[in-house]
Amino acid sequence: MKEWSIATRLFAGHLLFMLLLTSVLSVVFFLDSRDRLYAQAADRMTAVARTVADNPLVLAAAKEPNPSAVLQPYAVKVMADAPADFVTIMAPDRTRWTHKFTDEI
């Protein structure tokens, strides 16, 4: 078997280095994008939760005997307006007042 010339060795080394560098950078950029996406989703859902919790309608309905009657239509509207899969409003004792599926209340 014939030995590779210095030019062939340099080309092969350079090609191997570029493939390795591209692979590492691809993984780094993928992980960074994924982490940013999760952080943005968490920030958005935290903002929705704080907005719902601070709404005077929610605070007033919490004092009523049947808060679900007022809060369920509000939660459905919030789910439609904010791109949220579900909005569940609960009492401090963990009683559900709203749920995506009304039979879960």
PDB file of C-alpha atoms in Angstrom:
ATOM      1  CA  MET A   1       0.000   0.000   0.000  1.00  0.00           C
ATOM      2  CA  LYS A   2       1.293   3.413  -0.988  1.00  0.00           C
ATOM      3  CA  GLU A   3       1.749   6.111   1.679  1.00  0.00           C
ATOM      4  CA  TRP A   4      -0.256   9.307   1.417  1.00  0.00           C
ATOM      5  CA  SER A   5       1.519  12.450   0.339  1.00  0.00           C
ATOM      6  CA  ILE A   6       1.794  15.392   2.748  1.00  0.00           C
ATOM      7  CA  ALA A   7      -0.902  17.271   0.787  1.00  0.00           C
ATOM      8  CA  THR A   8      -3.309  14.327   1.085  1.00  0.00           C
ATOM      9  CA  ARG A   9      -2.585  14.017   4.811  1.00  0.00           C
ATOM     10  CA  LEU A  10      -3.170  17.749   5.354  1.00  0.00           C
ATOM     11  CA  PHE A  11      -6.381  17.623   3.337  1.00  0.00           C
ATOM     12  CA  ALA A  12      -7.668  14.587   5.267  1.00  0.00           C
ATOM     13  CA  GLY A  13      -6.739  16.192   8.601  1.00  0.00           C
ATOM     14  CA  HIS A  14      -8.384  19.457   7.619  1.00  0.00           C
ATOM     15  CA  LEU A  15     -11.521  17.635   6.436  1.00  0.00           C
ATOM     16  CA  LEU A  16     -11.701  15.614   9.658  1.00  0.00           C
ATOM     17  CA  PHE A  17     -11.232  18.768  11.754  1.00  0.00           C
ATOM     18  CA  MET A  18     -13.988  20.600   9.841  1.00  0.00           C
ATOM     19  CA  LEU A  19     -16.406  17.674  10.229  1.00  0.00           C
ATOM     20  CA  LEU A  20     -15.694  17.466  13.951  1.00  0.00           C
ATOM     21  CA  LEU A  21     -16.047  21.239  14.398  1.00  0.00           C
ATOM     22  CA  THR A  22     -19.328  21.282  12.460  1.00  0.00           C
ATOM     23  CA  SER A  23     -20.711  18.424  14.558  1.00  0.00           C
ATOM     24  CA  VAL A  24     -19.772  20.042  17.857  1.00  0.00           C
ATOM     25  CA  LEU A  25     -21.183  23.432  16.833  1.00  0.00           C
ATOM     26  CA  SER A  26     -24.410  21.821  15.627  1.00  0.00           C
ATOM     27  CA  VAL A  27     -24.924  20.147  18.997  1.00  0.00           C
ATOM     28  CA  VAL A  28     -24.099  23.350  20.886  1.00  0.00           C
ATOM     29  CA  PHE A  29     -26.506  25.450  18.794  1.00  0.00           C
ATOM     30  CA  PHE A  30     -29.249  22.834  19.109  1.00  0.00           C
ATOM     31  CA  LEU A  31     -28.940  22.697  22.904  1.00  0.00           C
ATOM     32  CA  ASP A  32     -28.869  26.485  23.145  1.00  0.00           C
ATOM     33  CA  SER A  33     -31.991  26.819  20.980  1.00  0.00           C
ATOM     34  CA  ARG A  34     -33.823  24.189  23.013  1.00  0.00           C
ATOM     35  CA  ASP A  35     -32.940  25.868  26.299  1.00  0.00           C
ATOM     36  CA  ARG A  36     -34.042  29.269  25.005  1.00  0.00           C
ATOM     37  CA  LEU A  37     -37.332  27.818  23.772  1.00  0.00           C
ATOM     38  CA  TYR A  38     -38.057  26.245  27.170  1.00  0.00           C
ATOM     39  CA  ALA A  39     -37.149  29.475  28.954  1.00  0.00           C
ATOM     40  CA  GLN A  40     -39.412  31.540  26.687  1.00  0.00           C
ATOM     41  CA  ALA A  41     -42.315  29.134  27.225  1.00  0.00           C
ATOM     42  CA  ALA A  42     -41.790  29.249  30.991  1.00  0.00           C
ATOM     43  CA  ASP A  43     -41.701  33.052  30.949  1.00  0.00           C
ATOM     44  CA  ARG A  44     -44.880  33.221  28.863  1.00  0.00           C
ATOM     45  CA  MET A  45     -46.778  30.812  31.107  1.00  0.00           C
ATOM     46  CA  THR A  46     -45.582  32.607  34.244  1.00  0.00           C
ATOM     47  CA  ALA A  47     -46.875  35.871  32.802  1.00  0.00           C
ATOM     48  CA  VAL A  48     -50.245  34.272  32.036  1.00  0.00           C
ATOM     49  CA  ALA A  49     -50.447  32.803  35.550  1.00  0.00           C
ATOM     50  CA  ARG A  50     -49.613  36.126  37.200  1.00  0.00           C
ATOM     51  CA  THR A  51     -52.110  37.982  35.025  1.00  0.00           C
ATOM     52  CA  VAL A  52     -54.883  35.524  35.872  1.00  0.00           C
ATOM     53  CA  ALA A  53     -54.039  35.557  39.576  1.00  0.00           C
ATOM     54  CA  ASP A  54     -54.041  39.365  39.763  1.00  0.00           C
ATOM     55  CA  ASN A  55     -57.288  39.833  37.831  1.00  0.00           C
ATOM     56  CA  PRO A  56     -59.990  41.488  39.991  1.00  0.00           C
ATOM     57  CA  LEU A  57     -62.584  39.097  38.512  1.00  0.00           C
ATOM     58  CA  VAL A  58     -60.672  36.120  39.891  1.00  0.00           C
ATOM     59  CA  LEU A  59     -60.187  37.756  43.273  1.00  0.00           C
ATOM     60  CA  ALA A  60     -63.904  38.607  43.522  1.00  0.00           C
ATOM     61  CA  ALA A  61     -65.026  35.170  42.314  1.00  0.00           C
ATOM     62  CA  ALA A  62     -62.817  33.490  44.924  1.00  0.00           C
ATOM     63  CA  LYS A  63     -65.043  35.001  47.631  1.00  0.00           C
ATOM     64  CA  GLU A  64     -68.279  33.704  46.071  1.00  0.00           C
ATOM     65  CA  PRO A  65     -69.918  30.408  47.065  1.00  0.00           C
ATOM     66  CA  ASN A  66     -69.580  28.940  43.534  1.00  0.00           C
ATOM     67  CA  PRO A  67     -66.457  30.405  41.928  1.00  0.00           C
ATOM     68  CA  SER A  68     -66.514  27.875  39.060  1.00  0.00           C
ATOM     69  CA  ALA A  69     -69.617  29.448  37.544  1.00  0.00           C
ATOM     70  CA  VAL A  70     -67.771  32.733  36.987  1.00  0.00           C
ATOM     71  CA  LEU A  71     -64.237  31.470  36.468  1.00  0.00           C
ATOM     72  CA  GLN A  72     -64.784  28.597  34.011  1.00  0.00           C
ATOM     73  CA  PRO A  73     -65.880  30.866  31.102  1.00  0.00           C
ATOM     74  CA  TYR A  74     -63.015  33.233  31.949  1.00  0.00           C
ATOM     75  CA  ALA A  75     -60.488  30.377  31.909  1.00  0.00           C
ATOM     76  CA  VAL A  76     -61.792  29.151  28.544  1.00  0.00           C
ATOM     77  CA  LYS A  77     -61.391  32.665  27.122  1.00  0.00           C
ATOM     78  CA  VAL A  78     -57.846  32.907  28.498  1.00  0.00           C
ATOM     79  CA  MET A  79     -56.978  29.546  26.908  1.00  0.00           C
ATOM     80  CA  ALA A  80     -58.281  30.804  23.568  1.00  0.00           C
ATOM     81  CA  ASP A  81     -56.559  34.219  23.753  1.00  0.00           C
ATOM     82  CA  ALA A  82     -53.211  33.091  25.152  1.00  0.00           C
ATOM     83  CA  PRO A  83     -51.633  30.151  23.372  1.00  0.00           C
ATOM     84  CA  ALA A  84     -52.034  27.923  26.434  1.00  0.00           C
ATOM     85  CA  ASP A  85     -52.987  24.254  26.440  1.00  0.00           C
ATOM     86  CA  PHE A  86     -54.852  24.621  29.697  1.00  0.00           C
ATOM     87  CA  VAL A  87     -55.619  27.111  32.456  1.00  0.00           C
ATOM     88  CA  THR A  88     -56.566  25.714  35.844  1.00  0.00           C
ATOM     89  CA  ILE A  89     -57.553  28.095  38.613  1.00  0.00           C
ATOM     90  CA  MET A  90     -57.377  26.542  42.058  1.00  0.00           C
ATOM     91  CA  ALA A  91     -58.149  27.484  45.634  1.00  0.00           C
ATOM     92  CA  PRO A  92     -55.321  27.529  48.176  1.00  0.00           C
ATOM     93  CA  ASP A  93     -56.657  24.216  49.542  1.00  0.00           C
ATOM     94  CA  ARG A  94     -56.046  22.710  46.046  1.00  0.00           C
ATOM     95  CA  THR A  95     -59.720  22.620  45.041  1.00  0.00           C
ATOM     96  CA  ARG A  96     -60.074  23.086  41.289  1.00  0.00           C
ATOM     97  CA  TRP A  97     -62.357  25.905  40.251  1.00  0.00           C
ATOM     98  CA  THR A  98     -61.641  25.569  36.540  1.00  0.00           C
ATOM     99  CA  HIS A  99     -60.236  22.911  34.259  1.00  0.00           C
ATOM    100  CA  LYS A 100     -59.920  22.276  30.547  1.00  0.00           C
ATOM    101  CA  PHE A 101     -62.311  19.347  30.941  1.00  0.00           C
ATOM    102  CA  THR A 102     -65.318  20.402  32.994  1.00  0.00           C
ATOM    103  CA  ASP A 103     -65.793  16.918  34.465  1.00  0.00           C
ATOM    104  CA  GLU A 104     -62.402  17.328  36.208  1.00  0.00           C
ATOM    105  CA  ILE A 105     -63.641  20.257  38.330  1.00  0.00           C
TER     106      ILE A 105
END
